[in-house]
mmCIF file of C-alpha atoms in Angstrom:
data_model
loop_
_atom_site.group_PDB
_atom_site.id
_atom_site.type_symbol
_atom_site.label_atom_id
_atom_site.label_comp_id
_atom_site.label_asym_id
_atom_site.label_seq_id
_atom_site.Cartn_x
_atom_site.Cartn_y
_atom_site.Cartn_z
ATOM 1 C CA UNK A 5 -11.694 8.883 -23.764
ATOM 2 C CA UNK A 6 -13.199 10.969 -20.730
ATOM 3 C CA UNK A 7 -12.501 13.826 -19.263
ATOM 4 C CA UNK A 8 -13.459 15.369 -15.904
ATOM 5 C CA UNK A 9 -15.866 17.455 -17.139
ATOM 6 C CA UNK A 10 -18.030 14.617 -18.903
ATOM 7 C CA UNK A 11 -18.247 12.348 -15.996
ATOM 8 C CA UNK A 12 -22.000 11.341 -15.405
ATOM 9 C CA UNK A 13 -21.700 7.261 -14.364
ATOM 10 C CA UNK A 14 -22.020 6.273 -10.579
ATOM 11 C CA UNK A 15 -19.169 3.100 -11.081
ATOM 12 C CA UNK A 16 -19.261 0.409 -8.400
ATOM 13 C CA UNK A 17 -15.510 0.609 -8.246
ATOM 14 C CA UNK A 18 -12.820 3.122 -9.480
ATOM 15 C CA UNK A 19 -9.493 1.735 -10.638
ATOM 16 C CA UNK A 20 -6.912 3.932 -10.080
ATOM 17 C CA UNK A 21 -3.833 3.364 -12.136
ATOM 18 C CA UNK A 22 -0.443 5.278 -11.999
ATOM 19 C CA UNK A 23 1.889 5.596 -14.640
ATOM 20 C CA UNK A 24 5.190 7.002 -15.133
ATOM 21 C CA UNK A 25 7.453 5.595 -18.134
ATOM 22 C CA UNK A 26 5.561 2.197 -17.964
ATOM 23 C CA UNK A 27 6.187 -0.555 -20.633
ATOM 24 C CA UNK A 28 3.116 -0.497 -22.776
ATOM 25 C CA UNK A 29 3.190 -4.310 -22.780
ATOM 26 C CA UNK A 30 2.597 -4.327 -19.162
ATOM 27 C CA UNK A 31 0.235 -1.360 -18.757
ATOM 28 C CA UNK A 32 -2.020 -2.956 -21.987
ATOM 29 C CA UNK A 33 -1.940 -6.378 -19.073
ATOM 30 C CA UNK A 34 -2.744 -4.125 -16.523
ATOM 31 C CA UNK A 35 -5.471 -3.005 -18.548
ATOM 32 C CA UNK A 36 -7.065 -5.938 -19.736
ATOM 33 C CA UNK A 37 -6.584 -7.290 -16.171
ATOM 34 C CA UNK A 38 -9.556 -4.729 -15.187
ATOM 35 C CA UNK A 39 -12.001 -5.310 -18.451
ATOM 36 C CA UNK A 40 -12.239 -9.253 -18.069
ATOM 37 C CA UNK A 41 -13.628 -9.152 -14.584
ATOM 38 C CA UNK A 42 -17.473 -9.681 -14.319
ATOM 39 C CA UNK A 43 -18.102 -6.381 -14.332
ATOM 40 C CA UNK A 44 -20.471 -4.385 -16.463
ATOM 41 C CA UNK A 45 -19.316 -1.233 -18.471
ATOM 42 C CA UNK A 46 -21.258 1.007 -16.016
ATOM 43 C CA UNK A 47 -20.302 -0.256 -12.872
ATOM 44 C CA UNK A 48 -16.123 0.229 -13.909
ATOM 45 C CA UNK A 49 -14.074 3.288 -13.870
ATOM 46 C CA UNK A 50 -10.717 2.996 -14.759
ATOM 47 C CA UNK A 51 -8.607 6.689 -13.782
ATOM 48 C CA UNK A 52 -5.492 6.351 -14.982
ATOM 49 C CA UNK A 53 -2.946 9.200 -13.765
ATOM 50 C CA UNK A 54 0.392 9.500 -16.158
ATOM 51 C CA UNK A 55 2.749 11.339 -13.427
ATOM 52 C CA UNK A 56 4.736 12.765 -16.177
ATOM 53 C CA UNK A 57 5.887 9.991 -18.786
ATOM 54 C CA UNK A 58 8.565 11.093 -21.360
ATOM 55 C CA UNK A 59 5.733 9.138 -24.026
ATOM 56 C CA UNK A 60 2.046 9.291 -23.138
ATOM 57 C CA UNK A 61 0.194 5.664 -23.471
ATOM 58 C CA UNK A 62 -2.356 7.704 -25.698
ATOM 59 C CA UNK A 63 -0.429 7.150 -28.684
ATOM 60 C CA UNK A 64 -0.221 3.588 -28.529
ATOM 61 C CA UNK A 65 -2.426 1.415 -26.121
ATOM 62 C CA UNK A 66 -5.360 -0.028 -27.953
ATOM 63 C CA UNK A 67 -7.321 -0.834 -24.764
ATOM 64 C CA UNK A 68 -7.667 3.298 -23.933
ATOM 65 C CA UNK A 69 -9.455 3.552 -27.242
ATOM 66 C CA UNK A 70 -11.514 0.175 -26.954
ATOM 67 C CA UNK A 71 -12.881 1.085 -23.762
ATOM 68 C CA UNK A 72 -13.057 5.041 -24.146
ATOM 69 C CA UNK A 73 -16.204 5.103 -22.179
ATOM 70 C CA UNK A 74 -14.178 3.438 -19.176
ATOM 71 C CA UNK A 75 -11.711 5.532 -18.824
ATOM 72 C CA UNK A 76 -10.777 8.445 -17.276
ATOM 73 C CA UNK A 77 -6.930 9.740 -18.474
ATOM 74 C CA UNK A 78 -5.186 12.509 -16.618
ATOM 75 C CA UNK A 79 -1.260 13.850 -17.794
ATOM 76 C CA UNK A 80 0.287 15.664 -15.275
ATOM 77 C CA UNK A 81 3.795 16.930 -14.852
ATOM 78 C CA UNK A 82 5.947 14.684 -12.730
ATOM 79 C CA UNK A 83 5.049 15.196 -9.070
ATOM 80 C CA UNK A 84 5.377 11.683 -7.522
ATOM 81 C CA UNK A 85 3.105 8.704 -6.905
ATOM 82 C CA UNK A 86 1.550 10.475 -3.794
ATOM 83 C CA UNK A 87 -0.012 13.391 -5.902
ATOM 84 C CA UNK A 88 -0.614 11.237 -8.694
ATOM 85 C CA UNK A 89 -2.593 9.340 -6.426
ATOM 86 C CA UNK A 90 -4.066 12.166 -4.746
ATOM 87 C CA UNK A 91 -5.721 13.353 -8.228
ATOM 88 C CA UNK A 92 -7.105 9.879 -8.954
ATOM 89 C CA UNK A 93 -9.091 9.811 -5.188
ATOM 90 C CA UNK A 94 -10.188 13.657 -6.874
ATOM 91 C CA UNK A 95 -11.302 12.560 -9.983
ATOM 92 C CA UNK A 96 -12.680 8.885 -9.289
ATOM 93 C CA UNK A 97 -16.612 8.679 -9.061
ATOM 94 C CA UNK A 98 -16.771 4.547 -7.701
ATOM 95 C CA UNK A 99 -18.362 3.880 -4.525
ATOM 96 C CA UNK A 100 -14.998 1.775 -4.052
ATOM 97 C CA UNK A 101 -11.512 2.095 -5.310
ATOM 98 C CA UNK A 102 -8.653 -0.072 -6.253
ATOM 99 C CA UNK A 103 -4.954 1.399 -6.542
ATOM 100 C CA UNK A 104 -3.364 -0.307 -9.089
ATOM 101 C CA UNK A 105 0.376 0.379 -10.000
ATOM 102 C CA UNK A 106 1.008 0.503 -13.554
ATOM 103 C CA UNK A 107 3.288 -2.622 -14.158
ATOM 104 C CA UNK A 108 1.591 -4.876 -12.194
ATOM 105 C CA UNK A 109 -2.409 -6.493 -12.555
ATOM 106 C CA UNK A 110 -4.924 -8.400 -11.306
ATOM 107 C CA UNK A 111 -6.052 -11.912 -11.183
ATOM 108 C CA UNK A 112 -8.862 -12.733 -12.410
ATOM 109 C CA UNK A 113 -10.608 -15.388 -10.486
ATOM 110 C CA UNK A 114 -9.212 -14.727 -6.963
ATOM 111 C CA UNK A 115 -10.122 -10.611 -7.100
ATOM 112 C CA UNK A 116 -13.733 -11.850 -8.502
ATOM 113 C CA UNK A 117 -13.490 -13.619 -5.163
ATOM 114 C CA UNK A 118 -13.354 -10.186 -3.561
ATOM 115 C CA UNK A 119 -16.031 -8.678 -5.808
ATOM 116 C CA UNK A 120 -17.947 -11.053 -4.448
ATOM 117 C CA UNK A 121 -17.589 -9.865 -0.643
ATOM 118 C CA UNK A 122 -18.007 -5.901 -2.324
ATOM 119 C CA UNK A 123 -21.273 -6.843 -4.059
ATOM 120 C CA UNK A 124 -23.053 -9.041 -1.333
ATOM 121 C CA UNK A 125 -21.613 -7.793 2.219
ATOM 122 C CA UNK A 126 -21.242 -4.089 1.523
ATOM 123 C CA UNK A 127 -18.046 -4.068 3.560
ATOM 124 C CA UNK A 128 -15.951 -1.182 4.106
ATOM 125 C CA UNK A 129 -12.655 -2.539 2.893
ATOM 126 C CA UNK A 130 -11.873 -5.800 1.423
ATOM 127 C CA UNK A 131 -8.221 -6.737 2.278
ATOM 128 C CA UNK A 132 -6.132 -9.613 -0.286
ATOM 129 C CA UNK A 133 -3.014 -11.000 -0.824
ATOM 130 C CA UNK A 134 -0.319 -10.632 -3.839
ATOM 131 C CA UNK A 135 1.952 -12.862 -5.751
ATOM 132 C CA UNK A 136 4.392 -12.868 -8.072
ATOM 133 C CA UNK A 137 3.324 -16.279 -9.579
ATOM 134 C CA UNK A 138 1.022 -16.843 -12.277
ATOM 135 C CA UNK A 139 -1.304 -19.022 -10.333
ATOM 136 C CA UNK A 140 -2.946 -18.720 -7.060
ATOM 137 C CA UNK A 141 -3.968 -21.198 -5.117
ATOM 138 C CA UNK A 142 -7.819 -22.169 -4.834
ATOM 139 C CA UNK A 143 -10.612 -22.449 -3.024
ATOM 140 C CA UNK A 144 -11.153 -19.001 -1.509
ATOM 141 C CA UNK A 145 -12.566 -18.345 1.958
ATOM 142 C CA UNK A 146 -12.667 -15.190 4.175
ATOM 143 C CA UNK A 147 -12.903 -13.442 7.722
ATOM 144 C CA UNK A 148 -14.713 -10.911 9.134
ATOM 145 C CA UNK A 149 -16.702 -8.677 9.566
ATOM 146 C CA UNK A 150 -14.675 -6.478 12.173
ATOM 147 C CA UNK A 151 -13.648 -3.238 13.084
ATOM 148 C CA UNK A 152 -10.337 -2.144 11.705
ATOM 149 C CA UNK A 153 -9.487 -1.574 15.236
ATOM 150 C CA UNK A 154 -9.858 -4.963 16.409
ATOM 151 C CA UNK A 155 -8.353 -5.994 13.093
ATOM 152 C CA UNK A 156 -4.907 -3.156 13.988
ATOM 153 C CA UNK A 157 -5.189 -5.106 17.421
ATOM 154 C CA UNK A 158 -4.741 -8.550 16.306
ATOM 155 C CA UNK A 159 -2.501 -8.435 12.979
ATOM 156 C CA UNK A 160 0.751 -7.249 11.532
ATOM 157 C CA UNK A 161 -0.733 -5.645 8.505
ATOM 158 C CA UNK A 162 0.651 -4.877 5.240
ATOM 159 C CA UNK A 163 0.865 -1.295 4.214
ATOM 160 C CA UNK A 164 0.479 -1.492 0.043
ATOM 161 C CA UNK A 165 -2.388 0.174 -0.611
ATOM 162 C CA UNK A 166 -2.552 -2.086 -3.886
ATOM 163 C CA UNK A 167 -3.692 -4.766 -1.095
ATOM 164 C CA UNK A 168 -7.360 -3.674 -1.027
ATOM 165 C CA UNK A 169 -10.677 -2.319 -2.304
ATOM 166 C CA UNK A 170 -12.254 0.195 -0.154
ATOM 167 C CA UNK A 171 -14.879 2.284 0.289
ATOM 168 C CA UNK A 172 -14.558 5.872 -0.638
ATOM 169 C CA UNK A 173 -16.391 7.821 1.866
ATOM 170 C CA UNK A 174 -14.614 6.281 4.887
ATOM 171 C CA UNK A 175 -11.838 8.520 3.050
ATOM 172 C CA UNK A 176 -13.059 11.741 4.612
ATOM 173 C CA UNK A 177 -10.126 14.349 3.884
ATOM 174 C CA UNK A 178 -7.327 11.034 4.451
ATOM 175 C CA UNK A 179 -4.811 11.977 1.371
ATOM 176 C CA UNK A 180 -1.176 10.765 0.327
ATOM 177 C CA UNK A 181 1.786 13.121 1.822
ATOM 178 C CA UNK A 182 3.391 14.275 -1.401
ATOM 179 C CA UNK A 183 6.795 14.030 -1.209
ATOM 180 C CA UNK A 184 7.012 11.149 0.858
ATOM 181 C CA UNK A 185 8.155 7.284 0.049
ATOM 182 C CA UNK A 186 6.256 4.574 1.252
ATOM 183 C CA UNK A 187 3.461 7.091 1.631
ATOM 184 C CA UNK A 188 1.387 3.535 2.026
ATOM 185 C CA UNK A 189 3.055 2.993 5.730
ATOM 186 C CA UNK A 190 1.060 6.506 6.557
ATOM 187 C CA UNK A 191 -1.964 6.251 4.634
ATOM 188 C CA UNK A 192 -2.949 2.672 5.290
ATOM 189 C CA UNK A 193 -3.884 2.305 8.776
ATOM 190 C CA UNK A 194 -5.063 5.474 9.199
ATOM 191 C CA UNK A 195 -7.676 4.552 6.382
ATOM 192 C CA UNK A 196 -7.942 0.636 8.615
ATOM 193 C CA UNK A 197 -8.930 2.676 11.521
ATOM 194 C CA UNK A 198 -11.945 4.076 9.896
ATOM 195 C CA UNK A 199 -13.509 1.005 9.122
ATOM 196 C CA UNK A 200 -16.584 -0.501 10.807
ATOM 197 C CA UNK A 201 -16.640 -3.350 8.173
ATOM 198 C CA UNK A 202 -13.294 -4.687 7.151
ATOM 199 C CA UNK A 203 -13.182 -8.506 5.378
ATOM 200 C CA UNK A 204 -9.677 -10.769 5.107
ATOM 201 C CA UNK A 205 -10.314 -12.241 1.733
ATOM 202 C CA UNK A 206 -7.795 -15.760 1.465
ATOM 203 C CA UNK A 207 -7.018 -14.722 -2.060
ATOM 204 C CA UNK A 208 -3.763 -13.873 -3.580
ATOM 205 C CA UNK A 209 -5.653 -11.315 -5.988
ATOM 206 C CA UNK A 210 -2.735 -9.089 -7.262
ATOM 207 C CA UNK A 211 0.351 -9.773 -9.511
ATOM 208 C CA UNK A 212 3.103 -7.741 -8.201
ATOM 209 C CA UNK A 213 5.407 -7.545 -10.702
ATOM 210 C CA UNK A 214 9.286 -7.460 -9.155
ATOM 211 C CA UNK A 215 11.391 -5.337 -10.980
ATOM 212 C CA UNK A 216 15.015 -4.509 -10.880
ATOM 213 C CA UNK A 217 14.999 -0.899 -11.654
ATOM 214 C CA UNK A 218 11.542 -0.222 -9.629
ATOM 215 C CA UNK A 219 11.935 2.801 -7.100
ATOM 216 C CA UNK A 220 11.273 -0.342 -4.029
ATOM 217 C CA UNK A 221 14.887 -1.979 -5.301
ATOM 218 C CA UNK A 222 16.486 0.805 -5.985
ATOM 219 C CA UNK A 223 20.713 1.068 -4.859
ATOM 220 C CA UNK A 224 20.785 4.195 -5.067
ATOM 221 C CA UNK A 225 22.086 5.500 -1.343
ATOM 222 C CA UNK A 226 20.194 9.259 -1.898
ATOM 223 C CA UNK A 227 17.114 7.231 -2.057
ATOM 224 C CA UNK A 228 17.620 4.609 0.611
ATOM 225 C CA UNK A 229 18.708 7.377 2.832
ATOM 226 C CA UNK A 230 15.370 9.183 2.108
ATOM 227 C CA UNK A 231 13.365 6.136 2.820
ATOM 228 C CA UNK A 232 14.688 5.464 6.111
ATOM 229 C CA UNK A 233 14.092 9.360 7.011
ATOM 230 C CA UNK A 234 10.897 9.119 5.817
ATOM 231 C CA UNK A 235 9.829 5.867 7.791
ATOM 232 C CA UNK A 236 11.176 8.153 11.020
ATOM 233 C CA UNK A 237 8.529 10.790 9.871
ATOM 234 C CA UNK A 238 6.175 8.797 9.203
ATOM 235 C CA UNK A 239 6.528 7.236 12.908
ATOM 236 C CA UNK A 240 6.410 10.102 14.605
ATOM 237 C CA UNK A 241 2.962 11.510 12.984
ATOM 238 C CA UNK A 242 1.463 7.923 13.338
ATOM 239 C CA UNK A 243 2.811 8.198 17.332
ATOM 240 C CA UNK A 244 1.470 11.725 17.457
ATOM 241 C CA UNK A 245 -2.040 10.580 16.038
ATOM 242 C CA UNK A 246 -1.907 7.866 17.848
ATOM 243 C CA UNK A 247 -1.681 10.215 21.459
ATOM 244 C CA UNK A 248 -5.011 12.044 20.138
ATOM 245 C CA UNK A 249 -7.351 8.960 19.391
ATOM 246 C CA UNK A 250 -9.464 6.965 22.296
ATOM 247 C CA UNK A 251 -8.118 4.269 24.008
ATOM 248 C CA UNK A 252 -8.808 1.389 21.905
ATOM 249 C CA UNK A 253 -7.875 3.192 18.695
ATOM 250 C CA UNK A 254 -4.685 4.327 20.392
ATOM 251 C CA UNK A 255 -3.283 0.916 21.287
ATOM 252 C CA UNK A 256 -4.326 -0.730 17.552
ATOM 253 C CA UNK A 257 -1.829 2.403 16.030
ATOM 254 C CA UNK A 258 1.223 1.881 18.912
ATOM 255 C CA UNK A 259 1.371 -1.477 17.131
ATOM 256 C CA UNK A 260 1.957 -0.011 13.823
ATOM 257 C CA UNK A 261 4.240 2.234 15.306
ATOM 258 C CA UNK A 262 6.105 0.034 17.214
ATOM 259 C CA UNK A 263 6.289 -2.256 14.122
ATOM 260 C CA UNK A 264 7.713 0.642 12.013
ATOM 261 C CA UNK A 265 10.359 1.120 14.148
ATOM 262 C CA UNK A 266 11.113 -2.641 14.302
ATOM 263 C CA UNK A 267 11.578 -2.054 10.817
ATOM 264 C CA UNK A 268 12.900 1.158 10.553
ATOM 265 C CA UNK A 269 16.396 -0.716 12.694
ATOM 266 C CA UNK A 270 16.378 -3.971 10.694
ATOM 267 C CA UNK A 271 16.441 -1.572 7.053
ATOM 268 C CA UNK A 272 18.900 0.700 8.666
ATOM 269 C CA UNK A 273 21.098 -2.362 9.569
ATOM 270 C CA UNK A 274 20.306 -3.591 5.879
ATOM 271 C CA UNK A 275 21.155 -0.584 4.021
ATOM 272 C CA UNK A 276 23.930 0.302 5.568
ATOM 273 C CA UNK A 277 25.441 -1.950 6.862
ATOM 274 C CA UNK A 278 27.009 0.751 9.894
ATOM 275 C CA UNK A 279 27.053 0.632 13.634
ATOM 276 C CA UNK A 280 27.091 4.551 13.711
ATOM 277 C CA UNK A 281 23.790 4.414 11.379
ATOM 278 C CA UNK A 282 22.126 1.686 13.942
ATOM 279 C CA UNK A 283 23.206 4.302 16.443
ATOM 280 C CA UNK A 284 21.437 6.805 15.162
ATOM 281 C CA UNK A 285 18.358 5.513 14.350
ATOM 282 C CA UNK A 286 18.196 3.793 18.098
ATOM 283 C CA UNK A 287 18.155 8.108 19.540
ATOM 284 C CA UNK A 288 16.100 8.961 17.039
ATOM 285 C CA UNK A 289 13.884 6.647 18.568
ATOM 286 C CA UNK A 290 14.511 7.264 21.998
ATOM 287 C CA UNK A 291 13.756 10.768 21.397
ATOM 288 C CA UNK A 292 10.034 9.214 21.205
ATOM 289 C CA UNK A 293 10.453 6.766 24.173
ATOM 290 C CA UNK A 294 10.068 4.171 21.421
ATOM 291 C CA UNK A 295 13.802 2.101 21.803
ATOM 292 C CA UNK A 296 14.277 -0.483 23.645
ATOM 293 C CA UNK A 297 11.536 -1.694 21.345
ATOM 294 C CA UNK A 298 8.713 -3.079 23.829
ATOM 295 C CA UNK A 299 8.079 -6.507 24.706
ATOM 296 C CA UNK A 300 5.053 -7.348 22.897
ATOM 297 C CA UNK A 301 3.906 -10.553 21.612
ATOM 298 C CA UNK A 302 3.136 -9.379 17.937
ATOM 299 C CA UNK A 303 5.193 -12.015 16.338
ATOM 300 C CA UNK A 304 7.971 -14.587 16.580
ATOM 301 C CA UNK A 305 10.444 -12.090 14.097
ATOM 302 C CA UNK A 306 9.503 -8.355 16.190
ATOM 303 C CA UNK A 307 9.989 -10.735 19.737
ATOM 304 C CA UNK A 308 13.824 -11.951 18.292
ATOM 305 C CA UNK A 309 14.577 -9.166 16.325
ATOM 306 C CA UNK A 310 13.247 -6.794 19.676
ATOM 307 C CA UNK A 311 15.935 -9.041 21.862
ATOM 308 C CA UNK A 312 18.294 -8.697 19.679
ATOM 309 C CA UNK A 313 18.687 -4.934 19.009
ATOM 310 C CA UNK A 314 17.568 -4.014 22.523
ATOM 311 C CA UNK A 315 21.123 -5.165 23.516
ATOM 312 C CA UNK A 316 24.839 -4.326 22.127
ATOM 313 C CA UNK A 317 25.523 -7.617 21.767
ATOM 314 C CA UNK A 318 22.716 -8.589 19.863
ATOM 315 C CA UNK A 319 23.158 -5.549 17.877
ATOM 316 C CA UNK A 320 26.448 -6.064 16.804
ATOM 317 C CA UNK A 321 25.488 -10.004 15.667
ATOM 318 C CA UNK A 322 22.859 -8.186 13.267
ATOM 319 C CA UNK A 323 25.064 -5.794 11.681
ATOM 320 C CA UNK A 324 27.076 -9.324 10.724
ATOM 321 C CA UNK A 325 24.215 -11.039 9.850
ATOM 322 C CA UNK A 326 21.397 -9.264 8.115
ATOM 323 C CA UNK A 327 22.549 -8.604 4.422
#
């Protein structure tokens, strides 16, 4: 097992894994999801973070011992998957990285798909798609290059930073906001913007595992009060950012922000359930000149969900009708 201090490998790609009270079975999968892609033992880095796990994997996960040379392992004291992610962009030496949560893995033959674009196009970032089936569909194909500004421009994108390899020095000093959930809806196109060479791989490349008790499903109103407060914060720096960037830049991040406000009502409605809630969220966004939501052809759900909540009738029909 490496440390830190022994580091001396130049990896093509760093794995970053975060763990906190993980299943072994599933972390072993996610594992042995990394060591059976086509890469050599030089050109992987696997850094896997345990945020604070009541039982570190050390004691009993075979693959951490089989592949000692691989791996990087790093026990901190539970501080969140933000910092936990933060150390791993410290530690990892790849010229790319791959976030990978714990309990979930990749698949093989779609992600060598996107290996592919890494080793022969030197893109960037290489976007994919997840599943939670077994099998993905086949043959592969993919777009690009382009900017990630025209990309911002042109398509709703999805904030899981599990949804792409990229490379490391575009990073600059870009870091997760501890403390923060869904630090991915901050961190993401911020990270997009920065790229000169960004490829859409067609290739549903990571298992996302769906799991009751996960933070994401959670019913527990502290923390799906704290999410929707977040998603305001994380609106308003992506608005002020937004105000400080060049024209082009500027309009590619109003759509993210617009489209985090979207969804900032419809969870609000969803979570709650309350008109008084709605309310609140709708001058909290008016406080931005951000509500009525604008009329922008993004999609066919922002244009009839924008109609919708823009009036009190329509708002009123939601609260009955989203569940």
């Amino acid at each position: 097992m490496q440390t830190p201090q022994n580091i001396s490998k130049n990896p093509l790609i760093s794995f970053i894994i975060t763990d906190y009270n993980i299943p072994d079975k599933m972390l072993e999968e996610c594992l042995q999801s990394i060591f059976r892609l086509s890469l050599s033992p030089s050109e992987i880095e696997v850094v896997l973070v345990d945020d604070g796990s009541d039982i570190s994997p050390l004691t009993t996960l075979e693959d951490l011992t089989a592949h000692k040379n691989e791996v990087i392992y790093i026990r901190q004291k539970n501080q969140g998957l933000s910092v936990a992610r933060n150390v791993g962009l410290k530690i990892a030496c790849g010229k790319y990285i791959q976030f990978i949560d714990g309990d979930d893995y990749l698949l093989r033959t779609p992600y060598e798909h996107c290996l592919d674009i890494v080793r022969y196009h030197n893109p960037d970032i290489v976007l994919f798609d997840e599943t939670s089936k077994e099998l993905s569909e086949l043959p592969f194909a993919f777009e690009g290059p382009v900017t990630g500004t025209s990309y911002l421009h042109n398509h709703n994108m999805k904030a899981a930073t599990w949804g792409y390899i990229f490379k490391k020095d575009i990073l600059g000093g870009l870091r997760f906001t501890p403390n923060l959930l869904h630090e991915d809806e901050e961190f993401t196109p911020q990270l997009i913007l920065r790229a000169d060479k960004l490829y859409k791989a067609d290739a549903k490349a990571y298992f996302y595992r769906i799991r009751k008790d996960s933070l994401t499903n959670t019913q527990n109103p502290t923390v799906k009060k704290k999410r929707l407060d977040d998603t305001m914060l994380i609106i308003a720096r992506l608005q002020e950012l937004a105000e400080r960037l060049p024209s082009s830049e500027r309009i590619a991040l109003e759509r993210r922000v617009h489209q985090l406000s979207m969804d900032l009502l419809y969870n609000t409605i969803r979570n709650t359930h309350s008109a008084s809630q709605l309310e609140h969220a709708i001058a909290k966004l008016q406080e931005r000149d951000l509500f009525p939501l604008p009329d922008k052809k993004y999609s066919k759900k922002y244009n009839t969900f924008r109609k919708m909540v823009n009036s009190r009738v329509g708002r009123r029909l939601l609260l009955i009708g989203i569940r």
